[in-house]
Amino acid sequence: ATCHAWPQTQLWISDVAPLGADAEGRSAVGACSLETLRQAEASARPLRDDERAALAAEWRALTSANHLLHLYLDGKLRGFDENWFDEALLAQCESTFKRSIRVVGQVMGEARDYVTDTFLFYRLRSLIERGLVEAQNGDAPIRELMVRKFEGAGSGR
C-alpha cells in the first residue's frame, strides 16, 4: 500500500523471517520483540525500483479482487471469502454455553496465519445472526457473550 500511495518516497525493507518466529513458527512484524525489530532495522536496505513496482502492483491486484480477507499462506498472500474461519468457529462452539472470547481465542491460536479477534468476533456475530450459534446474553458486549452451537445447526437450516 505504501509503495502504491507514495511512489516517490524512499522506502527501506528488511526481512524479519530470518530473525526468528513466534512460538507457533510464524514470522511477522506483529510478533517481533523490540530487540528483533532493532535487528531488522539494522539489516534494512533501500527498496529497489523494481521491488517497489512489484509491491505496488501486488497491492493494486489485492484491492481490485473482491475479497474482504487476505491471508499469507504457502508463501503467498491470497484472498479468501470472509466465511473462511466460520467452520473453525463452529467447531469451537459446543452444546453448552461458553464465553465467546474462548471460542475466538482458540481459533486465533490454531490459525495458520494471523487473524485478528475483531474479524473473528465479526464472523461469530454473523453466525449468531444466521442462527447457527446461539447467544445466551445477546445484549452483552461481543467479548462477554456466552455462546453455543445452535441445537439445529448442521441440520440443513
mmCIF file with all atom_site columns, C-alpha atoms in Angstrom:
data_model
loop_
_atom_site.group_PDB
_atom_site.id
_atom_site.type_symbol
_atom_site.label_atom_id
_atom_site.label_alt_id
_atom_site.label_comp_id
_atom_site.label_asym_id
_atom_site.label_entity_id
_atom_site.label_seq_id
_atom_site.pdbx_PDB_ins_code
_atom_site.Cartn_x
_atom_site.Cartn_y
_atom_site.Cartn_z
_atom_site.occupancy
_atom_site.B_iso_or_equiv
_atom_site.pdbx_formal_charge
_atom_site.auth_seq_id
_atom_site.auth_comp_id
_atom_site.auth_asym_id
_atom_site.auth_atom_id
_atom_site.pdbx_PDB_model_num
ATOM 1   C CA . ALA A 1 1   ? 0.000   0.000   0.000  1.00 0.00 ? 1   ALA A CA 1
ATOM 2   C CA . THR A 1 2   ? 2.831   2.372   0.851  1.00 0.00 ? 2   THR A CA 1
ATOM 3   C CA . CYS A 1 3   ? 4.597   1.697   -2.450 1.00 0.00 ? 3   CYS A CA 1
ATOM 4   C CA . HIS A 1 4   ? 1.376   2.451   -4.314 1.00 0.00 ? 4   HIS A CA 1
ATOM 5   C CA . ALA A 1 5   ? 0.385   5.529   -2.293 1.00 0.00 ? 5   ALA A CA 1
ATOM 6   C CA . TRP A 1 6   ? 3.792   7.239   -2.156 1.00 0.00 ? 6   TRP A CA 1
ATOM 7   C CA . PRO A 1 7   ? 5.699   6.171   -5.271 1.00 0.00 ? 7   PRO A CA 1
ATOM 8   C CA . GLN A 1 8   ? 8.406   8.837   -4.870 1.00 0.00 ? 8   GLN A CA 1
ATOM 9   C CA . THR A 1 9   ? 9.149   8.253   -1.154 1.00 0.00 ? 9   THR A CA 1
ATOM 10  C CA . GLN A 1 10  ? 12.374  6.419   -0.329 1.00 0.00 ? 10  GLN A CA 1
ATOM 11  C CA . LEU A 1 11  ? 11.454  3.198   1.478  1.00 0.00 ? 11  LEU A CA 1
ATOM 12  C CA . TRP A 1 12  ? 13.573  0.625   3.238  1.00 0.00 ? 12  TRP A CA 1
ATOM 13  C CA . ILE A 1 13  ? 12.945  -3.099  3.566  1.00 0.00 ? 13  ILE A CA 1
ATOM 14  C CA . SER A 1 14  ? 14.060  -5.780  5.977  1.00 0.00 ? 14  SER A CA 1
ATOM 15  C CA . ASP A 1 15  ? 13.162  -9.463  6.132  1.00 0.00 ? 15  ASP A CA 1
ATOM 16  C CA . VAL A 1 16  ? 12.057  -10.411 9.658  1.00 0.00 ? 16  VAL A CA 1
ATOM 17  C CA . ALA A 1 17  ? 11.759  -14.154 8.896  1.00 0.00 ? 17  ALA A CA 1
ATOM 18  C CA . PRO A 1 18  ? 15.460  -14.992 9.442  1.00 0.00 ? 18  PRO A CA 1
ATOM 19  C CA . LEU A 1 19  ? 15.381  -13.185 12.795 1.00 0.00 ? 19  LEU A CA 1
ATOM 20  C CA . GLY A 1 20  ? 13.085  -15.744 14.353 1.00 0.00 ? 20  GLY A CA 1
ATOM 21  C CA . ALA A 1 21  ? 9.492   -16.834 14.593 1.00 0.00 ? 21  ALA A CA 1
ATOM 22  C CA . ASP A 1 22  ? 6.887   -16.866 17.307 1.00 0.00 ? 22  ASP A CA 1
ATOM 23  C CA . ALA A 1 23  ? 6.061   -19.984 19.320 1.00 0.00 ? 23  ALA A CA 1
ATOM 24  C CA . GLU A 1 24  ? 3.839   -21.316 16.500 1.00 0.00 ? 24  GLU A CA 1
ATOM 25  C CA . GLY A 1 25  ? 6.575   -20.877 13.877 1.00 0.00 ? 25  GLY A CA 1
ATOM 26  C CA . ARG A 1 26  ? 5.094   -17.790 12.210 1.00 0.00 ? 26  ARG A CA 1
ATOM 27  C CA . SER A 1 27  ? 7.203   -14.784 11.283 1.00 0.00 ? 27  SER A CA 1
ATOM 28  C CA . ALA A 1 28  ? 5.607   -11.351 11.127 1.00 0.00 ? 28  ALA A CA 1
ATOM 29  C CA . VAL A 1 29  ? 6.375   -7.861  12.349 1.00 0.00 ? 29  VAL A CA 1
ATOM 30  C CA . GLY A 1 30  ? 3.405   -8.098  14.723 1.00 0.00 ? 30  GLY A CA 1
ATOM 31  C CA . ALA A 1 31  ? 5.116   -10.957 16.555 1.00 0.00 ? 31  ALA A CA 1
ATOM 32  C CA . CYS A 1 32  ? 8.560   -9.352  16.825 1.00 0.00 ? 32  CYS A CA 1
ATOM 33  C CA . SER A 1 33  ? 10.055  -8.169  20.074 1.00 0.00 ? 33  SER A CA 1
ATOM 34  C CA . LEU A 1 34  ? 11.616  -4.713  20.274 1.00 0.00 ? 34  LEU A CA 1
ATOM 35  C CA . GLU A 1 35  ? 15.064  -6.330  20.133 1.00 0.00 ? 35  GLU A CA 1
ATOM 36  C CA . THR A 1 36  ? 14.135  -8.241  16.975 1.00 0.00 ? 36  THR A CA 1
ATOM 37  C CA . LEU A 1 37  ? 12.745  -5.083  15.379 1.00 0.00 ? 37  LEU A CA 1
ATOM 38  C CA . ARG A 1 38  ? 16.030  -3.315  16.129 1.00 0.00 ? 38  ARG A CA 1
ATOM 39  C CA . GLN A 1 39  ? 17.883  -6.189  14.416 1.00 0.00 ? 39  GLN A CA 1
ATOM 40  C CA . ALA A 1 40  ? 15.552  -5.840  11.425 1.00 0.00 ? 40  ALA A CA 1
ATOM 41  C CA . GLU A 1 41  ? 16.193  -2.112  11.318 1.00 0.00 ? 41  GLU A CA 1
ATOM 42  C CA . ALA A 1 42  ? 19.948  -2.719  11.339 1.00 0.00 ? 42  ALA A CA 1
ATOM 43  C CA . SER A 1 43  ? 19.655  -5.060  8.349  1.00 0.00 ? 43  SER A CA 1
ATOM 44  C CA . ALA A 1 44  ? 17.272  -2.828  6.374  1.00 0.00 ? 44  ALA A CA 1
ATOM 45  C CA . ARG A 1 45  ? 18.223  -1.765  2.877  1.00 0.00 ? 45  ARG A CA 1
ATOM 46  C CA . PRO A 1 46  ? 16.705  0.676   0.391  1.00 0.00 ? 46  PRO A CA 1
ATOM 47  C CA . LEU A 1 47  ? 13.863  -0.766  -1.656 1.00 0.00 ? 47  LEU A CA 1
ATOM 48  C CA . ARG A 1 48  ? 14.822  -1.049  -5.342 1.00 0.00 ? 48  ARG A CA 1
ATOM 49  C CA . ASP A 1 49  ? 12.591  0.472   -8.020 1.00 0.00 ? 49  ASP A CA 1
ATOM 50  C CA . ASP A 1 50  ? 11.650  -2.952  -9.427 1.00 0.00 ? 50  ASP A CA 1
ATOM 51  C CA . GLU A 1 51  ? 10.706  -4.203  -5.941 1.00 0.00 ? 51  GLU A CA 1
ATOM 52  C CA . ARG A 1 52  ? 8.617   -1.084  -5.337 1.00 0.00 ? 52  ARG A CA 1
ATOM 53  C CA . ALA A 1 53  ? 6.812   -1.540  -8.657 1.00 0.00 ? 53  ALA A CA 1
ATOM 54  C CA . ALA A 1 54  ? 6.113   -5.223  -7.908 1.00 0.00 ? 54  ALA A CA 1
ATOM 55  C CA . LEU A 1 55  ? 4.766   -4.440  -4.431 1.00 0.00 ? 55  LEU A CA 1
ATOM 56  C CA . ALA A 1 56  ? 2.580   -1.600  -5.752 1.00 0.00 ? 56  ALA A CA 1
ATOM 57  C CA . ALA A 1 57  ? 1.207   -3.932  -8.457 1.00 0.00 ? 57  ALA A CA 1
ATOM 58  C CA . GLU A 1 58  ? 0.520   -6.611  -5.835 1.00 0.00 ? 58  GLU A CA 1
ATOM 59  C CA . TRP A 1 59  ? -1.389  -4.058  -3.751 1.00 0.00 ? 59  TRP A CA 1
ATOM 60  C CA . ARG A 1 60  ? -3.476  -2.970  -6.752 1.00 0.00 ? 60  ARG A CA 1
ATOM 61  C CA . ALA A 1 61  ? -4.292  -6.628  -7.536 1.00 0.00 ? 61  ALA A CA 1
ATOM 62  C CA . LEU A 1 62  ? -5.277  -7.344  -3.929 1.00 0.00 ? 62  LEU A CA 1
ATOM 63  C CA . THR A 1 63  ? -7.532  -4.314  -3.670 1.00 0.00 ? 63  THR A CA 1
ATOM 64  C CA . SER A 1 64  ? -9.203  -4.961  -7.022 1.00 0.00 ? 64  SER A CA 1
ATOM 65  C CA . ALA A 1 65  ? -10.115 -8.531  -6.023 1.00 0.00 ? 65  ALA A CA 1
ATOM 66  C CA . ASN A 1 66  ? -13.442 -8.998  -4.303 1.00 0.00 ? 66  ASN A CA 1
ATOM 67  C CA . HIS A 1 67  ? -12.089 -10.402 -1.022 1.00 0.00 ? 67  HIS A CA 1
ATOM 68  C CA . LEU A 1 68  ? -12.520 -8.997  2.459  1.00 0.00 ? 68  LEU A CA 1
ATOM 69  C CA . LEU A 1 69  ? -9.982  -11.429 3.893  1.00 0.00 ? 69  LEU A CA 1
ATOM 70  C CA . HIS A 1 70  ? -6.353  -11.864 2.839  1.00 0.00 ? 70  HIS A CA 1
ATOM 71  C CA . LEU A 1 71  ? -4.041  -14.448 4.376  1.00 0.00 ? 71  LEU A CA 1
ATOM 72  C CA . TYR A 1 72  ? -0.402  -15.258 3.812  1.00 0.00 ? 72  TYR A CA 1
ATOM 73  C CA . LEU A 1 73  ? -0.435  -18.990 3.157  1.00 0.00 ? 73  LEU A CA 1
ATOM 74  C CA . ASP A 1 74  ? 2.074   -21.232 1.428  1.00 0.00 ? 74  ASP A CA 1
ATOM 75  C CA . GLY A 1 75  ? 4.390   -18.299 0.749  1.00 0.00 ? 75  GLY A CA 1
ATOM 76  C CA . LYS A 1 76  ? 1.771   -16.165 -0.975 1.00 0.00 ? 76  LYS A CA 1
ATOM 77  C CA . LEU A 1 77  ? -0.783  -13.535 0.012  1.00 0.00 ? 77  LEU A CA 1
ATOM 78  C CA . ARG A 1 78  ? -4.176  -14.759 -1.175 1.00 0.00 ? 78  ARG A CA 1
ATOM 79  C CA . GLY A 1 79  ? -7.762  -13.590 -0.926 1.00 0.00 ? 79  GLY A CA 1
ATOM 80  C CA . PHE A 1 80  ? -10.498 -15.690 0.684  1.00 0.00 ? 80  PHE A CA 1
ATOM 81  C CA . ASP A 1 81  ? -14.222 -15.443 1.243  1.00 0.00 ? 81  ASP A CA 1
ATOM 82  C CA . GLU A 1 82  ? -14.998 -13.783 4.545  1.00 0.00 ? 82  GLU A CA 1
ATOM 83  C CA . ASN A 1 83  ? -16.527 -17.031 5.852  1.00 0.00 ? 83  ASN A CA 1
ATOM 84  C CA . TRP A 1 84  ? -13.104 -18.764 5.751  1.00 0.00 ? 84  TRP A CA 1
ATOM 85  C CA . PHE A 1 85  ? -12.982 -19.137 9.560  1.00 0.00 ? 85  PHE A CA 1
ATOM 86  C CA . ASP A 1 86  ? -16.677 -19.945 10.107 1.00 0.00 ? 86  ASP A CA 1
ATOM 87  C CA . GLU A 1 87  ? -16.205 -23.721 10.311 1.00 0.00 ? 87  GLU A CA 1
ATOM 88  C CA . ALA A 1 88  ? -13.357 -23.289 12.804 1.00 0.00 ? 88  ALA A CA 1
ATOM 89  C CA . LEU A 1 89  ? -15.567 -21.018 14.942 1.00 0.00 ? 89  LEU A CA 1
ATOM 90  C CA . LEU A 1 90  ? -18.442 -23.509 14.778 1.00 0.00 ? 90  LEU A CA 1
ATOM 91  C CA . ALA A 1 91  ? -16.084 -26.339 15.720 1.00 0.00 ? 91  ALA A CA 1
ATOM 92  C CA . GLN A 1 92  ? -15.167 -24.472 18.919 1.00 0.00 ? 92  GLN A CA 1
ATOM 93  C CA . CYS A 1 93  ? -18.807 -23.995 19.889 1.00 0.00 ? 93  CYS A CA 1
ATOM 94  C CA . GLU A 1 94  ? -20.273 -26.834 21.912 1.00 0.00 ? 94  GLU A CA 1
ATOM 95  C CA . SER A 1 95  ? -23.740 -27.850 23.046 1.00 0.00 ? 95  SER A CA 1
ATOM 96  C CA . THR A 1 96  ? -23.190 -25.999 26.337 1.00 0.00 ? 96  THR A CA 1
ATOM 97  C CA . PHE A 1 97  ? -22.584 -22.267 26.636 1.00 0.00 ? 97  PHE A CA 1
ATOM 98  C CA . LYS A 1 98  ? -19.058 -20.922 26.881 1.00 0.00 ? 98  LYS A CA 1
ATOM 99  C CA . ARG A 1 99  ? -17.514 -17.477 26.625 1.00 0.00 ? 99  ARG A CA 1
ATOM 100 C CA . SER A 1 100 ? -17.158 -16.121 23.123 1.00 0.00 ? 100 SER A CA 1
ATOM 101 C CA . ILE A 1 101 ? -13.645 -14.952 23.894 1.00 0.00 ? 101 ILE A CA 1
ATOM 102 C CA . ARG A 1 102 ? -12.601 -18.583 24.424 1.00 0.00 ? 102 ARG A CA 1
ATOM 103 C CA . VAL A 1 103 ? -14.098 -19.589 21.077 1.00 0.00 ? 103 VAL A CA 1
ATOM 104 C CA . VAL A 1 104 ? -12.321 -16.765 19.251 1.00 0.00 ? 104 VAL A CA 1
ATOM 105 C CA . GLY A 1 105 ? -9.047  -17.233 21.156 1.00 0.00 ? 105 GLY A CA 1
ATOM 106 C CA . GLN A 1 106 ? -8.896  -20.911 20.276 1.00 0.00 ? 106 GLN A CA 1
ATOM 107 C CA . VAL A 1 107 ? -9.435  -20.200 16.584 1.00 0.00 ? 107 VAL A CA 1
ATOM 108 C CA . MET A 1 108 ? -6.774  -17.471 16.668 1.00 0.00 ? 108 MET A CA 1
ATOM 109 C CA . GLY A 1 109 ? -4.315  -19.835 18.321 1.00 0.00 ? 109 GLY A CA 1
ATOM 110 C CA . GLU A 1 110 ? -4.875  -22.605 15.782 1.00 0.00 ? 110 GLU A CA 1
ATOM 111 C CA . ALA A 1 111 ? -4.865  -20.400 12.664 1.00 0.00 ? 111 ALA A CA 1
ATOM 112 C CA . ARG A 1 112 ? -2.016  -20.926 10.218 1.00 0.00 ? 112 ARG A CA 1
ATOM 113 C CA . ASP A 1 113 ? -1.748  -17.163 9.705  1.00 0.00 ? 113 ASP A CA 1
ATOM 114 C CA . TYR A 1 114 ? -2.523  -14.174 11.882 1.00 0.00 ? 114 TYR A CA 1
ATOM 115 C CA . VAL A 1 115 ? -6.152  -13.206 12.138 1.00 0.00 ? 115 VAL A CA 1
ATOM 116 C CA . THR A 1 116 ? -7.478  -10.510 14.426 1.00 0.00 ? 116 THR A CA 1
ATOM 117 C CA . ASP A 1 117 ? -10.012 -11.067 17.167 1.00 0.00 ? 117 ASP A CA 1
ATOM 118 C CA . THR A 1 118 ? -12.034 -8.196  15.693 1.00 0.00 ? 118 THR A CA 1
ATOM 119 C CA . PHE A 1 119 ? -12.513 -10.113 12.453 1.00 0.00 ? 119 PHE A CA 1
ATOM 120 C CA . LEU A 1 120 ? -13.360 -13.362 14.246 1.00 0.00 ? 120 LEU A CA 1
ATOM 121 C CA . PHE A 1 121 ? -15.884 -11.628 16.512 1.00 0.00 ? 121 PHE A CA 1
ATOM 122 C CA . TYR A 1 122 ? -17.455 -10.153 13.392 1.00 0.00 ? 122 TYR A CA 1
ATOM 123 C CA . ARG A 1 123 ? -17.770 -13.657 11.923 1.00 0.00 ? 123 ARG A CA 1
ATOM 124 C CA . LEU A 1 124 ? -19.109 -15.051 15.215 1.00 0.00 ? 124 LEU A CA 1
ATOM 125 C CA . ARG A 1 125 ? -21.770 -12.323 15.236 1.00 0.00 ? 125 ARG A CA 1
ATOM 126 C CA . SER A 1 126 ? -22.648 -13.342 11.663 1.00 0.00 ? 126 SER A CA 1
ATOM 127 C CA . LEU A 1 127 ? -23.062 -16.975 12.763 1.00 0.00 ? 127 LEU A CA 1
ATOM 128 C CA . ILE A 1 128 ? -25.356 -15.810 15.567 1.00 0.00 ? 128 ILE A CA 1
ATOM 129 C CA . GLU A 1 129 ? -27.429 -13.730 13.148 1.00 0.00 ? 129 GLU A CA 1
ATOM 130 C CA . ARG A 1 130 ? -27.711 -16.725 10.790 1.00 0.00 ? 130 ARG A CA 1
ATOM 131 C CA . GLY A 1 131 ? -28.963 -18.904 13.644 1.00 0.00 ? 131 GLY A CA 1
ATOM 132 C CA . LEU A 1 132 ? -26.005 -21.310 13.624 1.00 0.00 ? 132 LEU A CA 1
ATOM 133 C CA . VAL A 1 133 ? -24.766 -20.130 17.021 1.00 0.00 ? 133 VAL A CA 1
ATOM 134 C CA . GLU A 1 134 ? -26.935 -19.139 19.970 1.00 0.00 ? 134 GLU A CA 1
ATOM 135 C CA . ALA A 1 135 ? -26.017 -16.325 22.368 1.00 0.00 ? 135 ALA A CA 1
ATOM 136 C CA . GLN A 1 136 ? -27.310 -16.607 25.923 1.00 0.00 ? 136 GLN A CA 1
ATOM 137 C CA . ASN A 1 137 ? -26.838 -12.938 26.785 1.00 0.00 ? 137 ASN A CA 1
ATOM 138 C CA . GLY A 1 138 ? -27.258 -11.334 23.367 1.00 0.00 ? 138 GLY A CA 1
ATOM 139 C CA . ASP A 1 139 ? -27.248 -7.754  24.622 1.00 0.00 ? 139 ASP A CA 1
ATOM 140 C CA . ALA A 1 140 ? -23.803 -8.106  26.240 1.00 0.00 ? 140 ALA A CA 1
ATOM 141 C CA . PRO A 1 141 ? -20.652 -6.828  24.528 1.00 0.00 ? 141 PRO A CA 1
ATOM 142 C CA . ILE A 1 142 ? -19.373 -9.373  21.996 1.00 0.00 ? 142 ILE A CA 1
ATOM 143 C CA . ARG A 1 143 ? -16.409 -10.417 24.172 1.00 0.00 ? 143 ARG A CA 1
ATOM 144 C CA . GLU A 1 144 ? -18.738 -11.214 27.060 1.00 0.00 ? 144 GLU A CA 1
ATOM 145 C CA . LEU A 1 145 ? -21.269 -13.278 25.147 1.00 0.00 ? 145 LEU A CA 1
ATOM 146 C CA . MET A 1 146 ? -21.949 -16.839 26.209 1.00 0.00 ? 146 MET A CA 1
ATOM 147 C CA . VAL A 1 147 ? -22.348 -18.887 23.032 1.00 0.00 ? 147 VAL A CA 1
ATOM 148 C CA . ARG A 1 148 ? -23.128 -22.417 21.991 1.00 0.00 ? 148 ARG A CA 1
ATOM 149 C CA . LYS A 1 149 ? -23.823 -24.251 18.786 1.00 0.00 ? 149 LYS A CA 1
ATOM 150 C CA . PHE A 1 150 ? -27.485 -23.954 17.918 1.00 0.00 ? 150 PHE A CA 1
ATOM 151 C CA . GLU A 1 151 ? -29.221 -27.269 18.537 1.00 0.00 ? 151 GLU A CA 1
ATOM 152 C CA . GLY A 1 152 ? -30.420 -27.414 14.927 1.00 0.00 ? 152 GLY A CA 1
ATOM 153 C CA . ALA A 1 153 ? -27.048 -26.356 13.419 1.00 0.00 ? 153 ALA A CA 1
ATOM 154 C CA . GLY A 1 154 ? -25.800 -28.722 10.785 1.00 0.00 ? 154 GLY A CA 1
ATOM 155 C CA . SER A 1 155 ? -29.290 -29.983 10.010 1.00 0.00 ? 155 SER A CA 1
ATOM 156 C CA . GLY A 1 156 ? -29.590 -28.036 6.785  1.00 0.00 ? 156 GLY A CA 1
ATOM 157 C CA . ARG A 1 157 ? -31.012 -24.957 8.419  1.00 0.00 ? 157 ARG A CA 1
#
